[in-house]
mmCIF file with all atom_site columns, C-alpha atoms in Angstrom:
data_model
loop_
_atom_site.group_PDB
_atom_site.id
_atom_site.type_symbol
_atom_site.label_atom_id
_atom_site.label_alt_id
_atom_site.label_comp_id
_atom_site.label_asym_id
_atom_site.label_entity_id
_atom_site.label_seq_id
_atom_site.pdbx_PDB_ins_code
_atom_site.Cartn_x
_atom_site.Cartn_y
_atom_site.Cartn_z
_atom_site.occupancy
_atom_site.B_iso_or_equiv
_atom_site.pdbx_formal_charge
_atom_site.auth_seq_id
_atom_site.auth_comp_id
_atom_site.auth_asym_id
_atom_site.auth_atom_id
_atom_site.pdbx_PDB_model_num
ATOM 1   C CA . PRO E 1 1   ? 0.000   0.000  0.000   1.00 63.00 ? 1   PRO E CA 1
ATOM 2   C CA . ARG E 1 2   ? 2.853   2.454  0.688   1.00 66.00 ? 2   ARG E CA 1
ATOM 3   C CA . LEU E 1 3   ? 4.393   1.812  -2.663  1.00 63.00 ? 3   LEU E CA 1
ATOM 4   C CA . LEU E 1 4   ? 1.061   2.324  -4.380  1.00 63.00 ? 4   LEU E CA 1
ATOM 5   C CA . SER E 1 5   ? 0.403   5.631  -2.555  1.00 64.00 ? 5   SER E CA 1
ATOM 6   C CA . LEU E 1 6   ? 3.932   6.860  -3.334  1.00 58.00 ? 6   LEU E CA 1
ATOM 7   C CA . PHE E 1 7   ? 3.469   5.932  -6.977  1.00 60.00 ? 7   PHE E CA 1
ATOM 8   C CA . LEU E 1 8   ? 0.118   7.750  -7.157  1.00 62.00 ? 8   LEU E CA 1
ATOM 9   C CA . LEU E 1 9   ? 1.556   10.766 -5.381  1.00 62.00 ? 9   LEU E CA 1
ATOM 10  C CA . LEU E 1 10  ? 4.306   11.081 -7.957  1.00 64.00 ? 10  LEU E CA 1
ATOM 11  C CA . ARG E 1 11  ? 1.883   10.683 -10.874 1.00 64.00 ? 11  ARG E CA 1
ATOM 12  C CA . LEU E 1 12  ? -0.669  13.292 -9.757  1.00 57.00 ? 12  LEU E CA 1
ATOM 13  C CA . PRO E 1 13  ? -0.311  16.825 -11.160 1.00 55.00 ? 13  PRO E CA 1
ATOM 14  C CA . SER E 1 14  ? 0.829   19.474 -8.704  1.00 51.00 ? 14  SER E CA 1
ATOM 15  C CA . SER E 1 15  ? -2.424  21.446 -9.088  1.00 48.00 ? 15  SER E CA 1
ATOM 16  C CA . VAL E 1 16  ? -4.361  18.537 -7.590  1.00 50.00 ? 16  VAL E CA 1
ATOM 17  C CA . LEU E 1 17  ? -2.027  18.442 -4.637  1.00 50.00 ? 17  LEU E CA 1
ATOM 18  C CA . GLY E 1 18  ? -2.591  22.140 -3.902  1.00 51.00 ? 18  GLY E CA 1
ATOM 19  C CA . ALA E 1 19  ? 0.821   23.413 -4.938  1.00 49.00 ? 19  ALA E CA 1
ATOM 20  C CA . SER E 1 20  ? 0.073   25.862 -7.696  1.00 48.00 ? 20  SER E CA 1
ATOM 21  C CA . LYS E 1 21  ? 2.799   27.533 -9.657  1.00 50.00 ? 21  LYS E CA 1
ATOM 22  C CA . LYS E 1 22  ? 2.857   31.245 -8.931  1.00 51.00 ? 22  LYS E CA 1
ATOM 23  C CA . SER E 1 23  ? 3.677   33.528 -11.822 1.00 50.00 ? 23  SER E CA 1
ATOM 24  C CA . LYS E 1 24  ? 6.244   36.042 -10.755 1.00 56.00 ? 24  LYS E CA 1
ATOM 25  C CA . ARG E 1 25  ? 6.467   39.331 -12.520 1.00 55.00 ? 25  ARG E CA 1
ATOM 26  C CA . VAL E 1 26  ? 10.024  40.131 -13.461 1.00 58.00 ? 26  VAL E CA 1
ATOM 27  C CA . LYS E 1 27  ? 11.184  43.330 -11.844 1.00 65.00 ? 27  LYS E CA 1
ATOM 28  C CA . ARG E 1 28  ? 13.761  45.323 -13.730 1.00 63.00 ? 28  ARG E CA 1
ATOM 29  C CA . GLN E 1 29  ? 16.120  47.476 -11.747 1.00 67.00 ? 29  GLN E CA 1
ATOM 30  C CA . GLY E 1 30  ? 17.056  50.033 -14.390 1.00 70.00 ? 30  GLY E CA 1
ATOM 31  C CA . ASP E 1 31  ? 20.298  51.974 -14.550 1.00 69.00 ? 31  ASP E CA 1
ATOM 32  C CA . GLU E 1 32  ? 19.995  54.885 -12.138 1.00 75.00 ? 32  GLU E CA 1
ATOM 33  C CA . GLY E 1 33  ? 23.571  55.959 -12.715 1.00 74.00 ? 33  GLY E CA 1
ATOM 34  C CA . ARG E 1 34  ? 25.668  57.846 -10.179 1.00 78.00 ? 34  ARG E CA 1
ATOM 35  C CA . SER E 1 35  ? 23.168  60.671 -9.851  1.00 83.00 ? 35  SER E CA 1
ATOM 36  C CA . GLY E 1 36  ? 20.152  58.439 -9.318  1.00 85.00 ? 36  GLY E CA 1
ATOM 37  C CA . LEU E 1 37  ? 18.300  60.573 -11.864 1.00 91.00 ? 37  LEU E CA 1
ATOM 38  C CA . ARG E 1 38  ? 19.286  58.785 -15.059 1.00 91.00 ? 38  ARG E CA 1
ATOM 39  C CA . CYS E 1 39  ? 15.665  57.738 -15.693 1.00 91.00 ? 39  CYS E CA 1
ATOM 40  C CA . PRO E 1 40  ? 14.212  61.277 -15.407 1.00 93.00 ? 40  PRO E CA 1
ATOM 41  C CA . ILE E 1 41  ? 17.049  62.587 -17.596 1.00 93.00 ? 41  ILE E CA 1
ATOM 42  C CA . CYS E 1 42  ? 16.322  59.935 -20.217 1.00 93.00 ? 42  CYS E CA 1
ATOM 43  C CA . GLN E 1 43  ? 12.614  60.727 -20.127 1.00 93.00 ? 43  GLN E CA 1
ATOM 44  C CA . LYS E 1 44  ? 13.308  64.449 -20.538 1.00 94.00 ? 44  LYS E CA 1
ATOM 45  C CA . LEU E 1 45  ? 15.623  63.710 -23.487 1.00 94.00 ? 45  LEU E CA 1
ATOM 46  C CA . ALA E 1 46  ? 12.988  61.481 -25.124 1.00 93.00 ? 46  ALA E CA 1
ATOM 47  C CA . PHE E 1 47  ? 10.213  64.012 -24.477 1.00 93.00 ? 47  PHE E CA 1
ATOM 48  C CA . GLU E 1 48  ? 12.185  66.936 -25.859 1.00 92.00 ? 48  GLU E CA 1
ATOM 49  C CA . ALA E 1 49  ? 13.441  64.865 -28.814 1.00 92.00 ? 49  ALA E CA 1
ATOM 50  C CA . ALA E 1 50  ? 9.868   63.955 -29.777 1.00 91.00 ? 50  ALA E CA 1
ATOM 51  C CA . ARG E 1 51  ? 8.821   67.598 -29.593 1.00 90.00 ? 51  ARG E CA 1
ATOM 52  C CA . VAL E 1 52  ? 11.743  68.812 -31.692 1.00 89.00 ? 52  VAL E CA 1
ATOM 53  C CA . TRP E 1 53  ? 11.375  65.927 -34.142 1.00 88.00 ? 53  TRP E CA 1
ATOM 54  C CA . ALA E 1 54  ? 7.747   66.841 -34.814 1.00 86.00 ? 54  ALA E CA 1
ATOM 55  C CA . GLN E 1 55  ? 8.931   70.273 -35.960 1.00 82.00 ? 55  GLN E CA 1
ATOM 56  C CA . ALA E 1 56  ? 12.153  69.158 -37.650 1.00 76.00 ? 56  ALA E CA 1
ATOM 57  C CA . LYS E 1 57  ? 10.648  66.411 -39.810 1.00 73.00 ? 57  LYS E CA 1
ATOM 58  C CA . THR E 1 58  ? 8.568   68.972 -41.701 1.00 71.00 ? 58  THR E CA 1
ATOM 59  C CA . THR E 1 59  ? 11.662  70.933 -42.697 1.00 64.00 ? 59  THR E CA 1
ATOM 60  C CA . LYS E 1 60  ? 13.661  68.048 -44.153 1.00 57.00 ? 60  LYS E CA 1
ATOM 61  C CA . PRO E 1 61  ? 14.240  68.384 -47.913 1.00 57.00 ? 61  PRO E CA 1
ATOM 62  C CA . ASP E 1 62  ? 12.790  64.889 -48.461 1.00 56.00 ? 62  ASP E CA 1
ATOM 63  C CA . SER E 1 63  ? 9.672   65.647 -46.428 1.00 54.00 ? 63  SER E CA 1
ATOM 64  C CA . PRO E 1 64  ? 6.312   65.877 -48.186 1.00 55.00 ? 64  PRO E CA 1
ATOM 65  C CA . TYR E 1 65  ? 5.800   69.097 -46.213 1.00 56.00 ? 65  TYR E CA 1
ATOM 66  C CA . TYR E 1 66  ? 8.875   70.689 -47.761 1.00 54.00 ? 66  TYR E CA 1
ATOM 67  C CA . TYR E 1 67  ? 8.027   73.009 -50.629 1.00 55.00 ? 67  TYR E CA 1
ATOM 68  C CA . ILE E 1 68  ? 10.289  73.652 -53.585 1.00 55.00 ? 68  ILE E CA 1
ATOM 69  C CA . ASP E 1 69  ? 9.999   77.438 -53.476 1.00 54.00 ? 69  ASP E CA 1
ATOM 70  C CA . ARG E 1 70  ? 11.391  77.607 -49.937 1.00 54.00 ? 70  ARG E CA 1
ATOM 71  C CA . ALA E 1 71  ? 15.066  78.074 -49.272 1.00 53.00 ? 71  ALA E CA 1
ATOM 72  C CA . THR E 1 72  ? 16.978  75.137 -47.809 1.00 54.00 ? 72  THR E CA 1
ATOM 73  C CA . GLN E 1 73  ? 16.585  74.764 -44.067 1.00 56.00 ? 73  GLN E CA 1
ATOM 74  C CA . GLY E 1 74  ? 20.212  73.893 -43.330 1.00 61.00 ? 74  GLY E CA 1
ATOM 75  C CA . GLU E 1 75  ? 20.927  70.848 -41.241 1.00 67.00 ? 75  GLU E CA 1
ATOM 76  C CA . ALA E 1 76  ? 18.856  67.666 -41.313 1.00 73.00 ? 76  ALA E CA 1
ATOM 77  C CA . GLY E 1 77  ? 16.190  66.949 -38.704 1.00 75.00 ? 77  GLY E CA 1
ATOM 78  C CA . GLU E 1 78  ? 18.322  64.327 -36.968 1.00 80.00 ? 78  GLU E CA 1
ATOM 79  C CA . GLU E 1 79  ? 21.119  66.850 -36.477 1.00 83.00 ? 79  GLU E CA 1
ATOM 80  C CA . LYS E 1 80  ? 18.672  69.469 -35.201 1.00 85.00 ? 80  LYS E CA 1
ATOM 81  C CA . VAL E 1 81  ? 17.346  67.025 -32.616 1.00 87.00 ? 81  VAL E CA 1
ATOM 82  C CA . LYS E 1 82  ? 20.809  66.164 -31.301 1.00 88.00 ? 82  LYS E CA 1
ATOM 83  C CA . ALA E 1 83  ? 21.939  69.804 -31.205 1.00 89.00 ? 83  ALA E CA 1
ATOM 84  C CA . THR E 1 84  ? 18.759  70.859 -29.417 1.00 88.00 ? 84  THR E CA 1
ATOM 85  C CA . LEU E 1 85  ? 19.094  68.108 -26.828 1.00 91.00 ? 85  LEU E CA 1
ATOM 86  C CA . GLU E 1 86  ? 22.685  69.116 -26.106 1.00 91.00 ? 86  GLU E CA 1
ATOM 87  C CA . LYS E 1 87  ? 21.719  72.757 -25.784 1.00 91.00 ? 87  LYS E CA 1
ATOM 88  C CA . LYS E 1 88  ? 18.265  72.716 -24.180 1.00 91.00 ? 88  LYS E CA 1
ATOM 89  C CA . VAL E 1 89  ? 18.278  69.621 -21.971 1.00 92.00 ? 89  VAL E CA 1
ATOM 90  C CA . CYS E 1 90  ? 21.863  69.034 -20.907 1.00 92.00 ? 90  CYS E CA 1
ATOM 91  C CA . ASN E 1 91  ? 22.301  72.382 -19.214 1.00 91.00 ? 91  ASN E CA 1
ATOM 92  C CA . ARG E 1 92  ? 22.388  73.141 -15.541 1.00 91.00 ? 92  ARG E CA 1
ATOM 93  C CA . ASN E 1 93  ? 19.097  75.053 -15.353 1.00 92.00 ? 93  ASN E CA 1
ATOM 94  C CA . VAL E 1 94  ? 17.000  72.329 -16.986 1.00 92.00 ? 94  VAL E CA 1
ATOM 95  C CA . LEU E 1 95  ? 18.719  69.506 -15.125 1.00 92.00 ? 95  LEU E CA 1
ATOM 96  C CA . SER E 1 96  ? 18.186  71.210 -11.757 1.00 91.00 ? 96  SER E CA 1
ATOM 97  C CA . LYS E 1 97  ? 14.426  71.503 -12.466 1.00 92.00 ? 97  LYS E CA 1
ATOM 98  C CA . LEU E 1 98  ? 13.931  67.846 -13.401 1.00 91.00 ? 98  LEU E CA 1
ATOM 99  C CA . PRO E 1 99  ? 11.445  65.859 -11.336 1.00 90.00 ? 99  PRO E CA 1
ATOM 100 C CA . ASN E 1 100 ? 13.208  64.039 -8.516  1.00 89.00 ? 100 ASN E CA 1
ATOM 101 C CA . PRO E 1 101 ? 10.708  61.395 -7.377  1.00 88.00 ? 101 PRO E CA 1
ATOM 102 C CA . LYS E 1 102 ? 13.132  59.598 -5.056  1.00 87.00 ? 102 LYS E CA 1
ATOM 103 C CA . GLY E 1 103 ? 14.413  62.800 -3.449  1.00 89.00 ? 103 GLY E CA 1
ATOM 104 C CA . TYR E 1 104 ? 18.079  62.356 -4.284  1.00 88.00 ? 104 TYR E CA 1
ATOM 105 C CA . ALA E 1 105 ? 20.499  65.172 -3.464  1.00 88.00 ? 105 ALA E CA 1
ATOM 106 C CA . LEU E 1 106 ? 21.421  67.075 -6.618  1.00 89.00 ? 106 LEU E CA 1
ATOM 107 C CA . HIS E 1 107 ? 25.061  67.298 -7.601  1.00 91.00 ? 107 HIS E CA 1
ATOM 108 C CA . HIS E 1 108 ? 25.089  69.380 -10.767 1.00 92.00 ? 108 HIS E CA 1
ATOM 109 C CA . PRO E 1 109 ? 28.360  68.127 -12.277 1.00 92.00 ? 109 PRO E CA 1
ATOM 110 C CA . THR E 1 110 ? 27.135  64.540 -11.895 1.00 92.00 ? 110 THR E CA 1
ATOM 111 C CA . LEU E 1 111 ? 23.811  65.420 -13.501 1.00 92.00 ? 111 LEU E CA 1
ATOM 112 C CA . GLN E 1 112 ? 25.673  67.080 -16.359 1.00 93.00 ? 112 GLN E CA 1
ATOM 113 C CA . TYR E 1 113 ? 27.855  63.999 -16.774 1.00 93.00 ? 113 TYR E CA 1
ATOM 114 C CA . GLU E 1 114 ? 24.809  61.685 -16.783 1.00 93.00 ? 114 GLU E CA 1
ATOM 115 C CA . CYS E 1 115 ? 23.076  63.776 -19.439 1.00 94.00 ? 115 CYS E CA 1
ATOM 116 C CA . ASP E 1 116 ? 26.170  63.969 -21.645 1.00 94.00 ? 116 ASP E CA 1
ATOM 117 C CA . ASP E 1 117 ? 26.772  60.247 -21.196 1.00 94.00 ? 117 ASP E CA 1
ATOM 118 C CA . LEU E 1 118 ? 23.180  59.417 -22.158 1.00 93.00 ? 118 LEU E CA 1
ATOM 119 C CA . LEU E 1 119 ? 23.490  61.580 -25.254 1.00 94.00 ? 119 LEU E CA 1
ATOM 120 C CA . ASP E 1 120 ? 26.799  60.001 -26.244 1.00 94.00 ? 120 ASP E CA 1
ATOM 121 C CA . ASN E 1 121 ? 25.541  56.440 -25.789 1.00 93.00 ? 121 ASN E CA 1
ATOM 122 C CA . HIS E 1 122 ? 21.874  56.710 -26.754 1.00 92.00 ? 122 HIS E CA 1
ATOM 123 C CA . ALA E 1 123 ? 21.427  59.664 -29.137 1.00 91.00 ? 123 ALA E CA 1
ATOM 124 C CA . GLU E 1 124 ? 21.611  57.523 -32.275 1.00 92.00 ? 124 GLU E CA 1
ATOM 125 C CA . ALA E 1 125 ? 19.156  54.947 -30.906 1.00 93.00 ? 125 ALA E CA 1
ATOM 126 C CA . LEU E 1 126 ? 16.850  57.731 -29.753 1.00 93.00 ? 126 LEU E CA 1
ATOM 127 C CA . ILE E 1 127 ? 16.870  59.330 -33.197 1.00 91.00 ? 127 ILE E CA 1
ATOM 128 C CA . ASP E 1 128 ? 16.346  55.930 -34.839 1.00 92.00 ? 128 ASP E CA 1
ATOM 129 C CA . ALA E 1 129 ? 13.307  55.373 -32.615 1.00 92.00 ? 129 ALA E CA 1
ATOM 130 C CA . LEU E 1 130 ? 11.964  58.776 -33.662 1.00 90.00 ? 130 LEU E CA 1
ATOM 131 C CA . THR E 1 131 ? 12.442  58.116 -37.364 1.00 88.00 ? 131 THR E CA 1
ATOM 132 C CA . LEU E 1 132 ? 10.722  54.738 -37.039 1.00 91.00 ? 132 LEU E CA 1
ATOM 133 C CA . GLY E 1 133 ? 7.781   56.310 -35.224 1.00 89.00 ? 133 GLY E CA 1
ATOM 134 C CA . GLU E 1 134 ? 8.193   54.266 -32.038 1.00 90.00 ? 134 GLU E CA 1
ATOM 135 C CA . ASP E 1 135 ? 6.541   55.176 -28.749 1.00 89.00 ? 135 ASP E CA 1
ATOM 136 C CA . MET E 1 136 ? 8.925   57.583 -27.057 1.00 89.00 ? 136 MET E CA 1
ATOM 137 C CA . GLY E 1 137 ? 7.194   57.115 -23.708 1.00 88.00 ? 137 GLY E CA 1
ATOM 138 C CA . ALA E 1 138 ? 8.498   53.529 -23.581 1.00 90.00 ? 138 ALA E CA 1
ATOM 139 C CA . TYR E 1 139 ? 11.979  54.230 -24.954 1.00 92.00 ? 139 TYR E CA 1
ATOM 140 C CA . CYS E 1 140 ? 13.750  54.574 -21.606 1.00 91.00 ? 140 CYS E CA 1
ATOM 141 C CA . TRP E 1 141 ? 12.242  51.325 -20.305 1.00 92.00 ? 141 TRP E CA 1
ATOM 142 C CA . ASP E 1 142 ? 13.032  49.471 -23.532 1.00 91.00 ? 142 ASP E CA 1
ATOM 143 C CA . SER E 1 143 ? 16.638  50.665 -23.250 1.00 90.00 ? 143 SER E CA 1
ATOM 144 C CA . ASP E 1 144 ? 16.836  49.440 -19.620 1.00 89.00 ? 144 ASP E CA 1
ATOM 145 C CA . ILE E 1 145 ? 17.543  52.921 -18.303 1.00 91.00 ? 145 ILE E CA 1
ATOM 146 C CA . CYS E 1 146 ? 14.324  53.020 -16.298 1.00 90.00 ? 146 CYS E CA 1
ATOM 147 C CA . GLY E 1 147 ? 13.260  50.108 -14.128 1.00 88.00 ? 147 GLY E CA 1
ATOM 148 C CA . SER E 1 148 ? 9.854   48.667 -13.374 1.00 86.00 ? 148 SER E CA 1
ATOM 149 C CA . LYS E 1 149 ? 9.511   50.814 -10.227 1.00 87.00 ? 149 LYS E CA 1
ATOM 150 C CA . ASP E 1 150 ? 10.135  54.072 -12.116 1.00 88.00 ? 150 ASP E CA 1
ATOM 151 C CA . GLN E 1 151 ? 7.124   56.126 -13.111 1.00 88.00 ? 151 GLN E CA 1
ATOM 152 C CA . LYS E 1 152 ? 6.425   58.073 -16.291 1.00 91.00 ? 152 LYS E CA 1
ATOM 153 C CA . LEU E 1 153 ? 7.165   61.726 -15.534 1.00 89.00 ? 153 LEU E CA 1
ATOM 154 C CA . PHE E 1 154 ? 6.159   63.423 -18.804 1.00 87.00 ? 154 PHE E CA 1
ATOM 155 C CA . ASP E 1 155 ? 3.061   63.314 -20.990 1.00 84.00 ? 155 ASP E CA 1
ATOM 156 C CA . PHE E 1 156 ? 4.271   61.826 -24.259 1.00 79.00 ? 156 PHE E CA 1
ATOM 157 C CA . GLU E 1 157 ? 0.873   61.991 -25.974 1.00 77.00 ? 157 GLU E CA 1
ATOM 158 C CA . PRO E 1 158 ? 0.762   64.652 -28.712 1.00 65.00 ? 158 PRO E CA 1
ATOM 159 C CA . GLU E 1 159 ? -1.648  67.525 -28.283 1.00 63.00 ? 159 GLU E CA 1
ATOM 160 C CA . ASP E 1 160 ? -4.966  67.270 -30.111 1.00 56.00 ? 160 ASP E CA 1
ATOM 161 C CA . ASP E 1 161 ? -5.350  70.351 -32.320 1.00 56.00 ? 161 ASP E CA 1
ATOM 162 C CA . ASP E 1 162 ? -8.882  69.675 -33.545 1.00 54.00 ? 162 ASP E CA 1
ATOM 163 C CA . ASP E 1 163 ? -10.744 70.544 -30.329 1.00 52.00 ? 163 ASP E CA 1
ATOM 164 C CA . ASP E 1 164 ? -12.816 73.283 -32.052 1.00 53.00 ? 164 ASP E CA 1
ATOM 165 C CA . GLU E 1 165 ? -13.842 70.876 -34.799 1.00 55.00 ? 165 GLU E CA 1
ATOM 166 C CA . GLU E 1 166 ? -14.923 68.311 -32.212 1.00 55.00 ? 166 GLU E CA 1
ATOM 167 C CA . GLU E 1 167 ? -17.106 70.899 -30.441 1.00 56.00 ? 167 GLU E CA 1
ATOM 168 C CA . ASP E 1 168 ? -18.765 71.851 -33.744 1.00 55.00 ? 168 ASP E CA 1
ATOM 169 C CA . ASP E 1 169 ? -19.365 68.183 -34.537 1.00 56.00 ? 169 ASP E CA 1
ATOM 170 C CA . ASP E 1 170 ? -20.919 67.661 -31.095 1.00 55.00 ? 170 ASP E CA 1
ATOM 171 C CA . GLU E 1 171 ? -23.220 70.662 -31.541 1.00 56.00 ? 171 GLU E CA 1
ATOM 172 C CA . ASN E 1 172 ? -24.220 69.528 -35.032 1.00 55.00 ? 172 ASN E CA 1
ATOM 173 C CA . ALA E 1 173 ? -25.016 66.084 -33.660 1.00 54.00 ? 173 ALA E CA 1
ATOM 174 C CA . LYS E 1 174 ? -27.255 67.630 -30.955 1.00 54.00 ? 174 LYS E CA 1
ATOM 175 C CA . HIS E 1 175 ? -29.086 69.769 -33.493 1.00 52.00 ? 175 HIS E CA 1
ATOM 176 C CA . LYS E 1 176 ? -29.371 66.869 -35.897 1.00 53.00 ? 176 LYS E CA 1
ATOM 177 C CA . LYS E 1 177 ? -31.511 65.104 -33.311 1.00 52.00 ? 177 LYS E CA 1
ATOM 178 C CA . ASN E 1 178 ? -33.809 68.118 -33.370 1.00 56.00 ? 178 ASN E CA 1
ATOM 179 C CA . GLY E 1 179 ? -33.808 68.153 -37.177 1.00 57.00 ? 179 GLY E CA 1
ATOM 180 C CA . LYS E 1 180 ? -31.728 71.328 -37.524 1.00 53.00 ? 180 LYS E CA 1
ATOM 181 C CA . ARG E 1 181 ? -28.068 71.953 -38.170 1.00 50.00 ? 181 ARG E CA 1
ATOM 182 C CA . LYS E 1 182 ? -25.940 74.586 -36.489 1.00 48.00 ? 182 LYS E CA 1
ATOM 183 C CA . SER E 1 183 ? -25.592 76.385 -39.823 1.00 51.00 ? 183 SER E CA 1
ATOM 184 C CA . ASP E 1 184 ? -29.410 76.552 -40.142 1.00 51.00 ? 184 ASP E CA 1
ATOM 185 C CA . LEU E 1 185 ? -29.761 78.349 -36.812 1.00 50.00 ? 185 LEU E CA 1
#
């Protein structure tokens, strides 16, 4: 009888025995760097790059928004993005105003080093992500700069410029129920 019970015990699935396999979510640490603010710096770089890229891509000579009668715009959009990030993000004033969710003490030379290092090591990948139209909000996590405990600090969703049109459509829909259009009123 012991042998039979041991044999049956080994043959039964673990779920019948009450030992269920727990799925563990993998936690990623992220690379906080020496300053501890590498994730916020990366997010600021990605946010600013997306903003500048939206403007720069319309001025590229190969862009469908580029018109023949306009003079050349100078450098390419990719170069404008990198130059703007170096100038407008990796400076002491911007870096000192970055969100600091963990409350680390700010050491400005270290912040400057982190920003320059991120630009040196990730600028090309950042620009490639922009040209491919990838989600810039997820870039820092995909690059393992931010960990699973880090939060999104910037709103990466583009602004919706057709708010007035939506209001007119809503009003027309209301009046359509009544049998009249806004233009008829």
